[in-house]
């Protein structure tokens, strides 16, 4: 098993914009939580908390990838690139077909 862990990091301004967009668009209001506003008050503490958590849990086999996430297209590009490179390195293969079956003769009933 391979574990990939991503920490998606946005700026304070970007978080504000995203929270405001949730308030402004009735279709996004389901995403809004007053807890976001309470947590936002602790913004300046987060870098230290993130660094502490990542250094305590990062391992050679399961490192953290810190991804800049202000622009979702770029965030998605970086995550996809890491996932693709990891899959390529893993070189996954289909399991072998069951032995003793002549697949040319098997028919699926209607």
mmCIF file of N, CA, C and O in Angstrom:
data_model
loop_
_atom_site.group_PDB
_atom_site.id
_atom_site.type_symbol
_atom_site.label_atom_id
_atom_site.label_comp_id
_atom_site.label_asym_id
_atom_site.label_seq_id
_atom_site.Cartn_x
_atom_site.Cartn_y
_atom_site.Cartn_z
ATOM 1 N N UNK A 1 0.844 -1.161 0.000
ATOM 2 C CA UNK A 1 0.000 0.000 0.000
ATOM 3 C C UNK A 1 0.894 1.231 0.000
ATOM 4 O O UNK A 1 1.920 1.265 0.674
ATOM 5 N N UNK A 2 0.480 2.224 -0.737
ATOM 6 C CA UNK A 2 1.183 3.498 -0.755
ATOM 7 C C UNK A 2 0.247 4.567 -0.220
ATOM 8 O O UNK A 2 -0.907 4.642 -0.628
ATOM 9 N N UNK A 3 0.741 5.355 0.705
ATOM 10 C CA UNK A 3 -0.056 6.432 1.295
ATOM 11 C C UNK A 3 0.470 7.762 0.779
ATOM 12 O O UNK A 3 1.672 8.034 0.861
ATOM 13 N N UNK A 4 -0.415 8.561 0.229
ATOM 14 C CA UNK A 4 -0.074 9.916 -0.196
ATOM 15 C C UNK A 4 -0.882 10.878 0.665
ATOM 16 O O UNK A 4 -2.098 10.751 0.767
ATOM 17 N N UNK A 5 -0.196 11.831 1.266
ATOM 18 C CA UNK A 5 -0.884 12.809 2.114
ATOM 19 C C UNK A 5 -0.597 14.202 1.582
ATOM 20 O O UNK A 5 0.553 14.554 1.316
ATOM 21 N N UNK A 6 -1.656 14.960 1.448
ATOM 22 C CA UNK A 6 -1.555 16.302 0.894
ATOM 23 C C UNK A 6 -2.073 17.324 1.890
ATOM 24 O O UNK A 6 -3.133 17.143 2.476
ATOM 25 N N UNK A 7 -1.319 18.386 2.068
ATOM 26 C CA UNK A 7 -1.753 19.528 2.870
ATOM 27 C C UNK A 7 -1.994 20.662 1.879
ATOM 28 O O UNK A 7 -1.047 21.172 1.274
ATOM 29 N N UNK A 8 -3.263 21.000 1.671
ATOM 30 C CA UNK A 8 -3.626 22.047 0.720
ATOM 31 C C UNK A 8 -3.628 23.387 1.452
ATOM 32 O O UNK A 8 -4.384 23.580 2.395
ATOM 33 N N UNK A 9 -2.764 24.297 1.011
ATOM 34 C CA UNK A 9 -2.547 25.550 1.720
ATOM 35 C C UNK A 9 -3.074 26.711 0.889
ATOM 36 O O UNK A 9 -2.689 26.896 -0.269
ATOM 37 N N UNK A 10 -3.982 27.484 1.501
ATOM 38 C CA UNK A 10 -4.471 28.703 0.850
ATOM 39 C C UNK A 10 -4.081 29.902 1.697
ATOM 40 O O UNK A 10 -3.814 29.772 2.896
ATOM 41 N N UNK A 11 -4.082 31.062 1.073
ATOM 42 C CA UNK A 11 -3.751 32.287 1.803
ATOM 43 C C UNK A 11 -4.970 32.762 2.594
ATOM 44 O O UNK A 11 -6.112 32.345 2.337
ATOM 45 N N UNK A 12 -4.718 33.635 3.514
ATOM 46 C CA UNK A 12 -5.812 34.202 4.313
ATOM 47 C C UNK A 12 -6.808 34.939 3.416
ATOM 48 O O UNK A 12 -8.025 34.833 3.608
ATOM 49 N N UNK A 13 -6.288 35.686 2.435
ATOM 50 C CA UNK A 13 -7.173 36.408 1.508
ATOM 51 C C UNK A 13 -8.026 35.444 0.690
ATOM 52 O O UNK A 13 -9.216 35.693 0.473
ATOM 53 N N UNK A 14 -7.419 34.359 0.235
ATOM 54 C CA UNK A 14 -8.176 33.389 -0.557
ATOM 55 C C UNK A 14 -9.246 32.721 0.297
ATOM 56 O O UNK A 14 -10.370 32.501 -0.169
ATOM 57 N N UNK A 15 -8.920 32.417 1.537
ATOM 58 C CA UNK A 15 -9.938 31.826 2.407
ATOM 59 C C UNK A 15 -11.101 32.803 2.594
ATOM 60 O O UNK A 15 -12.260 32.415 2.541
ATOM 61 N N UNK A 16 -10.775 34.057 2.797
ATOM 62 C CA UNK A 16 -11.826 35.073 2.944
ATOM 63 C C UNK A 16 -12.707 35.102 1.702
ATOM 64 O O UNK A 16 -13.937 35.126 1.799
ATOM 65 N N UNK A 17 -12.080 35.108 0.531
ATOM 66 C CA UNK A 17 -12.853 35.141 -0.723
ATOM 67 C C UNK A 17 -13.764 33.928 -0.849
ATOM 68 O O UNK A 17 -14.912 34.039 -1.281
ATOM 69 N N UNK A 18 -13.266 32.763 -0.483
ATOM 70 C CA UNK A 18 -14.074 31.543 -0.595
ATOM 71 C C UNK A 18 -15.222 31.540 0.402
ATOM 72 O O UNK A 18 -16.341 31.124 0.068
ATOM 73 N N UNK A 19 -14.957 32.002 1.612
ATOM 74 C CA UNK A 19 -16.033 32.084 2.596
ATOM 75 C C UNK A 19 -17.093 33.096 2.167
ATOM 76 O O UNK A 19 -18.299 32.843 2.286
ATOM 77 N N UNK A 20 -16.647 34.225 1.650
ATOM 78 C CA UNK A 20 -17.590 35.249 1.198
ATOM 79 C C UNK A 20 -18.420 34.744 0.016
ATOM 80 O O UNK A 20 -19.620 34.995 -0.060
ATOM 81 N N UNK A 21 -17.782 33.987 -0.880
ATOM 82 C CA UNK A 21 -18.510 33.425 -2.029
ATOM 83 C C UNK A 21 -19.613 32.481 -1.558
ATOM 84 O O UNK A 21 -20.683 32.410 -2.171
ATOM 85 N N UNK A 22 -19.370 31.775 -0.471
ATOM 86 C CA UNK A 22 -20.390 30.873 0.074
ATOM 87 C C UNK A 22 -21.586 31.659 0.604
ATOM 88 O O UNK A 22 -22.723 31.212 0.496
ATOM 89 N N UNK A 23 -21.321 32.821 1.153
ATOM 90 C CA UNK A 23 -22.418 33.654 1.644
ATOM 91 C C UNK A 23 -23.177 34.319 0.498
ATOM 92 O O UNK A 23 -24.400 34.440 0.548
ATOM 93 N N UNK A 24 -22.433 34.747 -0.515
ATOM 94 C CA UNK A 24 -23.035 35.499 -1.613
ATOM 95 C C UNK A 24 -23.852 34.647 -2.564
ATOM 96 O O UNK A 24 -24.798 35.142 -3.180
ATOM 97 N N UNK A 25 -23.486 33.392 -2.725
ATOM 98 C CA UNK A 25 -24.159 32.510 -3.684
ATOM 99 C C UNK A 25 -25.083 31.547 -2.933
ATOM 100 O O UNK A 25 -24.609 30.683 -2.197
ATOM 101 N N UNK A 26 -26.398 31.684 -3.128
ATOM 102 C CA UNK A 26 -27.328 30.789 -2.416
ATOM 103 C C UNK A 26 -27.051 29.302 -2.656
ATOM 104 O O UNK A 26 -27.340 28.480 -1.795
ATOM 105 N N UNK A 27 -26.469 28.964 -3.794
ATOM 106 C CA UNK A 27 -26.164 27.564 -4.103
ATOM 107 C C UNK A 27 -24.934 27.050 -3.350
ATOM 108 O O UNK A 27 -24.677 25.850 -3.328
ATOM 109 N N UNK A 28 -24.161 27.967 -2.769
ATOM 110 C CA UNK A 28 -22.969 27.567 -2.019
ATOM 111 C C UNK A 28 -23.154 27.696 -0.514
ATOM 112 O O UNK A 28 -22.273 27.334 0.252
ATOM 113 N N UNK A 29 -24.294 28.192 -0.100
ATOM 114 C CA UNK A 29 -24.490 28.439 1.340
ATOM 115 C C UNK A 29 -24.459 27.169 2.169
ATOM 116 O O UNK A 29 -24.152 27.213 3.363
ATOM 117 N N UNK A 30 -24.745 26.043 1.557
ATOM 118 C CA UNK A 30 -24.700 24.776 2.296
ATOM 119 C C UNK A 30 -23.296 24.486 2.795
ATOM 120 O O UNK A 30 -23.120 23.754 3.774
ATOM 121 N N UNK A 31 -22.278 25.074 2.146
ATOM 122 C CA UNK A 31 -20.893 24.849 2.552
ATOM 123 C C UNK A 31 -20.482 25.708 3.750
ATOM 124 O O UNK A 31 -19.463 25.456 4.377
ATOM 125 N N UNK A 32 -21.268 26.745 4.033
ATOM 126 C CA UNK A 32 -20.873 27.706 5.063
ATOM 127 C C UNK A 32 -21.148 27.159 6.461
ATOM 128 O O UNK A 32 -22.162 26.534 6.718
ATOM 129 N N UNK A 33 -20.216 27.449 7.370
ATOM 130 C CA UNK A 33 -20.391 27.094 8.777
ATOM 131 C C UNK A 33 -19.844 28.250 9.619
ATOM 132 O O UNK A 33 -18.777 28.794 9.316
ATOM 133 N N UNK A 34 -20.574 28.599 10.653
ATOM 134 C CA UNK A 34 -20.088 29.651 11.547
ATOM 135 C C UNK A 34 -18.785 29.238 12.228
ATOM 136 O O UNK A 34 -17.994 30.092 12.633
ATOM 137 N N UNK A 35 -18.545 27.940 12.307
ATOM 138 C CA UNK A 35 -17.286 27.456 12.880
ATOM 139 C C UNK A 35 -16.090 27.944 12.063
ATOM 140 O O UNK A 35 -15.007 28.158 12.620
ATOM 141 N N UNK A 36 -16.284 28.139 10.752
ATOM 142 C CA UNK A 36 -15.199 28.665 9.912
ATOM 143 C C UNK A 36 -14.761 30.048 10.399
ATOM 144 O O UNK A 36 -13.563 30.367 10.399
ATOM 145 N N UNK A 37 -15.713 30.856 10.815
ATOM 146 C CA UNK A 37 -15.391 32.203 11.290
ATOM 147 C C UNK A 37 -14.641 32.140 12.617
ATOM 148 O O UNK A 37 -13.690 32.898 12.837
ATOM 149 N N UNK A 38 -15.053 31.230 13.476
ATOM 150 C CA UNK A 38 -14.369 31.074 14.770
ATOM 151 C C UNK A 38 -12.934 30.591 14.549
ATOM 152 O O UNK A 38 -11.993 31.098 15.165
ATOM 153 N N UNK A 39 -12.762 29.607 13.666
ATOM 154 C CA UNK A 39 -11.429 29.062 13.392
ATOM 155 C C UNK A 39 -10.529 30.089 12.720
ATOM 156 O O UNK A 39 -9.315 30.098 12.936
ATOM 157 N N UNK A 40 -11.125 30.949 11.917
ATOM 158 C CA UNK A 40 -10.349 31.966 11.200
ATOM 159 C C UNK A 40 -9.608 32.882 12.169
ATOM 160 O O UNK A 40 -8.534 33.400 11.842
ATOM 161 N N UNK A 41 -10.145 33.057 13.359
ATOM 162 C CA UNK A 41 -9.488 33.908 14.365
ATOM 163 C C UNK A 41 -8.125 33.357 14.777
ATOM 164 O O UNK A 41 -7.279 34.072 15.288
ATOM 165 N N UNK A 42 -7.913 32.072 14.537
ATOM 166 C CA UNK A 42 -6.647 31.419 14.920
ATOM 167 C C UNK A 42 -5.682 31.277 13.738
ATOM 168 O O UNK A 42 -4.722 30.514 13.812
ATOM 169 N N UNK A 43 -5.949 31.994 12.669
ATOM 170 C CA UNK A 43 -5.190 31.853 11.426
ATOM 171 C C UNK A 43 -3.678 31.924 11.648
ATOM 172 O O UNK A 43 -2.921 31.123 11.095
ATOM 173 N N UNK A 44 -3.237 32.854 12.452
ATOM 174 C CA UNK A 44 -1.797 33.059 12.641
ATOM 175 C C UNK A 44 -1.125 31.877 13.339
ATOM 176 O O UNK A 44 0.089 31.715 13.239
ATOM 177 N N UNK A 45 -1.886 31.062 14.025
ATOM 178 C CA UNK A 45 -1.328 29.891 14.717
ATOM 179 C C UNK A 45 -1.198 28.683 13.786
ATOM 180 O O UNK A 45 -0.426 27.757 14.079
ATOM 181 N N UNK A 46 -1.945 28.676 12.704
ATOM 182 C CA UNK A 46 -1.988 27.483 11.854
ATOM 183 C C UNK A 46 -0.642 27.056 11.278
ATOM 184 O O UNK A 46 -0.342 25.861 11.275
ATOM 185 N N UNK A 47 0.194 27.953 10.769
ATOM 186 C CA UNK A 47 1.481 27.483 10.224
ATOM 187 C C UNK A 47 2.292 26.669 11.234
ATOM 188 O O UNK A 47 2.860 25.632 10.888
ATOM 189 N N UNK A 48 2.312 27.116 12.470
ATOM 190 C CA UNK A 48 3.041 26.383 13.508
ATOM 191 C C UNK A 48 2.390 25.020 13.767
ATOM 192 O O UNK A 48 3.077 24.004 13.888
ATOM 193 N N UNK A 49 1.057 24.998 13.826
ATOM 194 C CA UNK A 49 0.336 23.737 14.059
ATOM 195 C C UNK A 49 0.561 22.758 12.917
ATOM 196 O O UNK A 49 0.784 21.567 13.131
ATOM 197 N N UNK A 50 0.475 23.263 11.682
ATOM 198 C CA UNK A 50 0.691 22.403 10.515
ATOM 199 C C UNK A 50 2.103 21.820 10.535
ATOM 200 O O UNK A 50 2.299 20.631 10.303
ATOM 201 N N UNK A 51 3.088 22.683 10.775
ATOM 202 C CA UNK A 51 4.479 22.218 10.787
ATOM 203 C C UNK A 51 4.687 21.157 11.861
ATOM 204 O O UNK A 51 5.341 20.136 11.617
ATOM 205 N N UNK A 52 4.117 21.387 13.029
ATOM 206 C CA UNK A 52 4.257 20.432 14.126
ATOM 207 C C UNK A 52 3.598 19.092 13.781
ATOM 208 O O UNK A 52 4.191 18.026 13.979
ATOM 209 N N UNK A 53 2.386 19.155 13.250
ATOM 210 C CA UNK A 53 1.658 17.925 12.903
ATOM 211 C C UNK A 53 2.366 17.156 11.794
ATOM 212 O O UNK A 53 2.508 15.927 11.866
ATOM 213 N N UNK A 54 2.835 17.870 10.780
ATOM 214 C CA UNK A 54 3.487 17.193 9.664
ATOM 215 C C UNK A 54 4.837 16.605 10.065
ATOM 216 O O UNK A 54 5.167 15.495 9.660
ATOM 217 N N UNK A 55 5.594 17.323 10.867
ATOM 218 C CA UNK A 55 6.895 16.778 11.267
ATOM 219 C C UNK A 55 6.719 15.573 12.192
ATOM 220 O O UNK A 55 7.537 14.655 12.175
ATOM 221 N N UNK A 56 5.644 15.543 12.949
ATOM 222 C CA UNK A 56 5.400 14.416 13.852
ATOM 223 C C UNK A 56 4.855 13.195 13.121
ATOM 224 O O UNK A 56 4.975 12.077 13.613
ATOM 225 N N UNK A 57 4.257 13.391 11.945
ATOM 226 C CA UNK A 57 3.596 12.270 11.273
ATOM 227 C C UNK A 57 4.203 11.910 9.921
ATOM 228 O O UNK A 57 3.841 10.889 9.341
ATOM 229 N N UNK A 58 5.088 12.721 9.405
ATOM 230 C CA UNK A 58 5.683 12.445 8.098
ATOM 231 C C UNK A 58 6.732 11.335 8.224
ATOM 232 O O UNK A 58 7.533 11.330 9.151
ATOM 233 N N UNK A 59 6.679 10.402 7.304
ATOM 234 C CA UNK A 59 7.666 9.318 7.278
ATOM 235 C C UNK A 59 8.198 9.181 5.860
ATOM 236 O O UNK A 59 7.632 9.726 4.912
ATOM 237 N N UNK A 60 9.280 8.419 5.730
ATOM 238 C CA UNK A 60 9.838 8.188 4.400
ATOM 239 C C UNK A 60 8.814 7.508 3.491
ATOM 240 O O UNK A 60 8.702 7.822 2.316
ATOM 241 N N UNK A 61 8.046 6.591 4.062
ATOM 242 C CA UNK A 61 7.063 5.851 3.277
ATOM 243 C C UNK A 61 5.752 6.603 3.080
ATOM 244 O O UNK A 61 4.964 6.237 2.207
ATOM 245 N N UNK A 62 5.492 7.599 3.896
ATOM 246 C CA UNK A 62 4.250 8.363 3.789
ATOM 247 C C UNK A 62 4.515 9.832 4.104
ATOM 248 O O UNK A 62 4.111 10.354 5.135
ATOM 249 N N UNK A 63 5.216 10.515 3.187
ATOM 250 C CA UNK A 63 5.525 11.923 3.434
ATOM 251 C C UNK A 63 4.302 12.811 3.183
ATOM 252 O O UNK A 63 3.337 12.391 2.548
ATOM 253 N N UNK A 64 4.379 14.010 3.682
ATOM 254 C CA UNK A 64 3.375 15.016 3.375
ATOM 255 C C UNK A 64 3.817 15.786 2.140
ATOM 256 O O UNK A 64 4.994 16.098 1.984
ATOM 257 N N UNK A 65 2.879 16.116 1.294
ATOM 258 C CA UNK A 65 3.112 17.007 0.164
ATOM 259 C C UNK A 65 2.355 18.294 0.461
ATOM 260 O O UNK A 65 1.136 18.276 0.621
ATOM 261 N N UNK A 66 3.069 19.400 0.557
ATOM 262 C CA UNK A 66 2.442 20.699 0.799
ATOM 263 C C UNK A 66 2.130 21.312 -0.561
ATOM 264 O O UNK A 66 3.030 21.543 -1.370
ATOM 265 N N UNK A 67 0.840 21.537 -0.796
ATOM 266 C CA UNK A 67 0.363 21.968 -2.107
ATOM 267 C C UNK A 67 -0.213 23.376 -2.009
ATOM 268 O O UNK A 67 -1.172 23.607 -1.258
ATOM 269 N N UNK A 68 0.329 24.332 -2.795
ATOM 270 C CA UNK A 68 -0.304 25.652 -2.834
ATOM 271 C C UNK A 68 -1.680 25.511 -3.498
ATOM 272 O O UNK A 68 -1.797 24.917 -4.564
ATOM 273 N N UNK A 69 -2.712 26.023 -2.840
ATOM 274 C CA UNK A 69 -4.073 25.733 -3.292
ATOM 275 C C UNK A 69 -4.927 26.973 -3.543
ATOM 276 O O UNK A 69 -6.146 26.872 -3.622
ATOM 277 N N UNK A 70 -4.309 28.135 -3.709
ATOM 278 C CA UNK A 70 -5.105 29.325 -4.023
ATOM 279 C C UNK A 70 -5.822 29.185 -5.359
ATOM 280 O O UNK A 70 -6.911 29.714 -5.540
ATOM 281 N N UNK A 71 -5.187 28.510 -6.299
ATOM 282 C CA UNK A 71 -5.781 28.291 -7.621
ATOM 283 C C UNK A 71 -6.064 26.798 -7.749
ATOM 284 O O UNK A 71 -5.139 25.990 -7.831
ATOM 285 N N UNK A 72 -7.352 26.464 -7.778
ATOM 286 C CA UNK A 72 -7.727 25.045 -7.740
ATOM 287 C C UNK A 72 -7.167 24.262 -8.926
ATOM 288 O O UNK A 72 -6.803 23.101 -8.788
ATOM 289 N N UNK A 73 -7.082 24.887 -10.101
ATOM 290 C CA UNK A 73 -6.557 24.178 -11.269
ATOM 291 C C UNK A 73 -5.113 23.764 -11.027
ATOM 292 O O UNK A 73 -4.702 22.665 -11.403
ATOM 293 N N UNK A 74 -4.327 24.637 -10.383
ATOM 294 C CA UNK A 74 -2.925 24.331 -10.134
ATOM 295 C C UNK A 74 -2.795 23.297 -9.019
ATOM 296 O O UNK A 74 -1.980 22.378 -9.109
ATOM 297 N N UNK A 75 -3.611 23.434 -7.998
ATOM 298 C CA UNK A 75 -3.656 22.440 -6.924
ATOM 299 C C UNK A 75 -3.959 21.063 -7.506
ATOM 300 O O UNK A 75 -3.267 20.087 -7.221
ATOM 301 N N UNK A 76 -4.982 20.985 -8.342
ATOM 302 C CA UNK A 76 -5.375 19.705 -8.938
ATOM 303 C C UNK A 76 -4.281 19.151 -9.844
ATOM 304 O O UNK A 76 -4.040 17.944 -9.878
ATOM 305 N N UNK A 77 -3.612 20.040 -10.568
ATOM 306 C CA UNK A 77 -2.511 19.628 -11.442
ATOM 307 C C UNK A 77 -1.386 18.986 -10.623
ATOM 308 O O UNK A 77 -0.896 17.910 -10.963
ATOM 309 N N UNK A 78 -0.983 19.646 -9.526
ATOM 310 C CA UNK A 78 0.109 19.115 -8.709
ATOM 311 C C UNK A 78 -0.262 17.780 -8.071
ATOM 312 O O UNK A 78 0.543 16.842 -8.067
ATOM 313 N N UNK A 79 -1.470 17.687 -7.534
ATOM 314 C CA UNK A 79 -1.904 16.431 -6.908
ATOM 315 C C UNK A 79 -1.935 15.326 -7.963
ATOM 316 O O UNK A 79 -1.435 14.216 -7.722
ATOM 317 N N UNK A 80 -2.502 15.617 -9.131
ATOM 318 C CA UNK A 80 -2.574 14.609 -10.196
ATOM 319 C C UNK A 80 -1.178 14.175 -10.638
ATOM 320 O O UNK A 80 -0.937 12.984 -10.884
ATOM 321 N N UNK A 81 -0.261 15.120 -10.725
ATOM 322 C CA UNK A 81 1.112 14.799 -11.138
ATOM 323 C C UNK A 81 1.773 13.862 -10.126
ATOM 324 O O UNK A 81 2.449 12.895 -10.504
ATOM 325 N N UNK A 82 1.573 14.109 -8.840
ATOM 326 C CA UNK A 82 2.150 13.256 -7.799
ATOM 327 C C UNK A 82 1.510 11.870 -7.817
ATOM 328 O O UNK A 82 2.193 10.854 -7.719
ATOM 329 N N UNK A 83 0.183 11.832 -7.961
ATOM 330 C CA UNK A 83 -0.511 10.542 -8.006
ATOM 331 C C UNK A 83 -0.053 9.746 -9.230
ATOM 332 O O UNK A 83 0.242 8.544 -9.128
ATOM 333 N N UNK A 84 0.034 10.399 -10.393
ATOM 334 C CA UNK A 84 0.459 9.707 -11.616
ATOM 335 C C UNK A 84 1.890 9.176 -11.477
ATOM 336 O O UNK A 84 2.171 8.030 -11.854
ATOM 337 N N UNK A 85 2.785 9.983 -10.931
ATOM 338 C CA UNK A 85 4.176 9.541 -10.752
ATOM 339 C C UNK A 85 4.256 8.373 -9.778
ATOM 340 O O UNK A 85 5.023 7.421 -9.992
ATOM 341 N N UNK A 86 3.441 8.411 -8.734
ATOM 342 C CA UNK A 86 3.429 7.327 -7.752
ATOM 343 C C UNK A 86 2.910 6.039 -8.382
ATOM 344 O O UNK A 86 3.477 4.963 -8.178
ATOM 345 N N UNK A 87 1.832 6.136 -9.158
ATOM 346 C CA UNK A 87 1.292 4.954 -9.840
ATOM 347 C C UNK A 87 2.303 4.384 -10.829
ATOM 348 O O UNK A 87 2.465 3.166 -10.936
ATOM 349 N N UNK A 88 2.981 5.262 -11.537
ATOM 350 C CA UNK A 88 4.000 4.805 -12.493
ATOM 351 C C UNK A 88 5.105 4.048 -11.761
ATOM 352 O O UNK A 88 5.554 2.991 -12.205
ATOM 353 N N UNK A 89 5.521 4.577 -10.627
ATOM 354 C CA UNK A 89 6.563 3.935 -9.820
ATOM 355 C C UNK A 89 6.090 2.580 -9.279
ATOM 356 O O UNK A 89 6.852 1.628 -9.199
ATOM 357 N N UNK A 90 4.819 2.510 -8.908
ATOM 358 C CA UNK A 90 4.254 1.262 -8.378
ATOM 359 C C UNK A 90 4.100 0.204 -9.478
ATOM 360 O O UNK A 90 4.146 -0.985 -9.189
ATOM 361 N N UNK A 91 3.879 0.667 -10.706
ATOM 362 C CA UNK A 91 3.692 -0.225 -11.846
ATOM 363 C C UNK A 91 2.617 -1.292 -11.577
ATOM 364 O O UNK A 91 2.883 -2.493 -11.629
ATOM 365 N N UNK A 92 1.387 -0.851 -11.294
ATOM 366 C CA UNK A 92 0.339 -1.833 -10.994
ATOM 367 C C UNK A 92 0.029 -2.702 -12.217
ATOM 368 O O UNK A 92 0.109 -2.245 -13.354
ATOM 369 N N UNK A 93 -0.304 -3.948 -11.953
ATOM 370 C CA UNK A 93 -0.608 -4.904 -13.016
ATOM 371 C C UNK A 93 -1.952 -5.570 -12.718
ATOM 372 O O UNK A 93 -2.318 -5.749 -11.560
ATOM 373 N N UNK A 94 -2.646 -5.974 -13.786
ATOM 374 C CA UNK A 94 -3.863 -6.756 -13.591
ATOM 375 C C UNK A 94 -3.470 -8.117 -13.038
ATOM 376 O O UNK A 94 -2.426 -8.668 -13.406
ATOM 377 N N UNK A 95 -4.295 -8.679 -12.199
ATOM 378 C CA UNK A 95 -3.981 -10.031 -11.711
ATOM 379 C C UNK A 95 -4.147 -11.033 -12.855
ATOM 380 O O UNK A 95 -4.863 -10.779 -13.822
ATOM 381 N N UNK A 96 -3.496 -12.179 -12.767
ATOM 382 C CA UNK A 96 -3.636 -13.170 -13.835
ATOM 383 C C UNK A 96 -5.068 -13.726 -13.876
ATOM 384 O O UNK A 96 -5.752 -13.779 -12.849
ATOM 385 N N UNK A 97 -5.490 -14.120 -15.078
ATOM 386 C CA UNK A 97 -6.816 -14.714 -15.243
ATOM 387 C C UNK A 97 -6.835 -16.089 -14.578
ATOM 388 O O UNK A 97 -5.791 -16.742 -14.453
ATOM 389 N N UNK A 98 -8.011 -16.513 -14.138
ATOM 390 C CA UNK A 98 -8.098 -17.852 -13.542
ATOM 391 C C UNK A 98 -7.617 -18.919 -14.529
ATOM 392 O O UNK A 98 -7.845 -18.814 -15.733
ATOM 393 N N UNK A 99 -6.944 -19.927 -14.009
ATOM 394 C CA UNK A 99 -6.421 -21.010 -14.838
ATOM 395 C C UNK A 99 -7.520 -22.033 -15.126
ATOM 396 O O UNK A 99 -8.460 -22.182 -14.361
ATOM 397 N N UNK A 100 -7.377 -22.734 -16.241
ATOM 398 C CA UNK A 100 -8.280 -23.832 -16.561
ATOM 399 C C UNK A 100 -9.578 -23.419 -17.237
ATOM 400 O O UNK A 100 -10.464 -24.249 -17.411
ATOM 401 N N UNK A 101 -9.727 -22.167 -17.619
ATOM 402 C CA UNK A 101 -10.945 -21.719 -18.300
ATOM 403 C C UNK A 101 -10.582 -21.370 -19.742
ATOM 404 O O UNK A 101 -9.650 -20.604 -19.983
ATOM 405 N N UNK A 102 -11.323 -21.924 -20.677
ATOM 406 C CA UNK A 102 -11.142 -21.554 -22.084
ATOM 407 C C UNK A 102 -12.097 -20.390 -22.361
ATOM 408 O O UNK A 102 -13.273 -20.582 -22.647
ATOM 409 N N UNK A 103 -11.587 -19.169 -22.231
ATOM 410 C CA UNK A 103 -12.418 -17.969 -22.336
ATOM 411 C C UNK A 103 -13.045 -17.809 -23.725
ATOM 412 O O UNK A 103 -14.045 -17.119 -23.869
ATOM 413 N N UNK A 104 -12.495 -18.453 -24.727
ATOM 414 C CA UNK A 104 -13.072 -18.363 -26.077
ATOM 415 C C UNK A 104 -14.404 -19.097 -26.142
ATOM 416 O O UNK A 104 -15.243 -18.779 -26.970
ATOM 417 N N UNK A 105 -14.622 -20.026 -25.231
ATOM 418 C CA UNK A 105 -15.842 -20.843 -25.257
ATOM 419 C C UNK A 105 -16.905 -20.340 -24.266
ATOM 420 O O UNK A 105 -18.038 -20.791 -24.312
ATOM 421 N N UNK A 106 -16.537 -19.436 -23.391
ATOM 422 C CA UNK A 106 -17.483 -18.955 -22.377
ATOM 423 C C UNK A 106 -18.437 -17.955 -23.015
ATOM 424 O O UNK A 106 -18.019 -17.041 -23.721
ATOM 425 N N UNK A 107 -19.735 -18.129 -22.772
ATOM 426 C CA UNK A 107 -20.765 -17.206 -23.268
ATOM 427 C C UNK A 107 -21.619 -16.765 -22.073
ATOM 428 O O UNK A 107 -21.972 -17.587 -21.222
ATOM 429 N N UNK A 108 -21.957 -15.507 -22.044
ATOM 430 C CA UNK A 108 -22.783 -14.960 -20.982
ATOM 431 C C UNK A 108 -24.237 -15.132 -21.392
ATOM 432 O O UNK A 108 -24.653 -14.683 -22.466
ATOM 433 N N UNK A 109 -25.059 -15.805 -20.555
ATOM 434 C CA UNK A 109 -26.452 -16.012 -20.928
ATOM 435 C C UNK A 109 -27.233 -14.698 -20.944
ATOM 436 O O UNK A 109 -26.906 -13.761 -20.209
ATOM 437 N N UNK A 110 -28.245 -14.665 -21.779
ATOM 438 C CA UNK A 110 -29.099 -13.472 -21.918
ATOM 439 C C UNK A 110 -29.974 -13.311 -20.713
ATOM 440 O O UNK A 110 -30.384 -14.152 -20.034
#
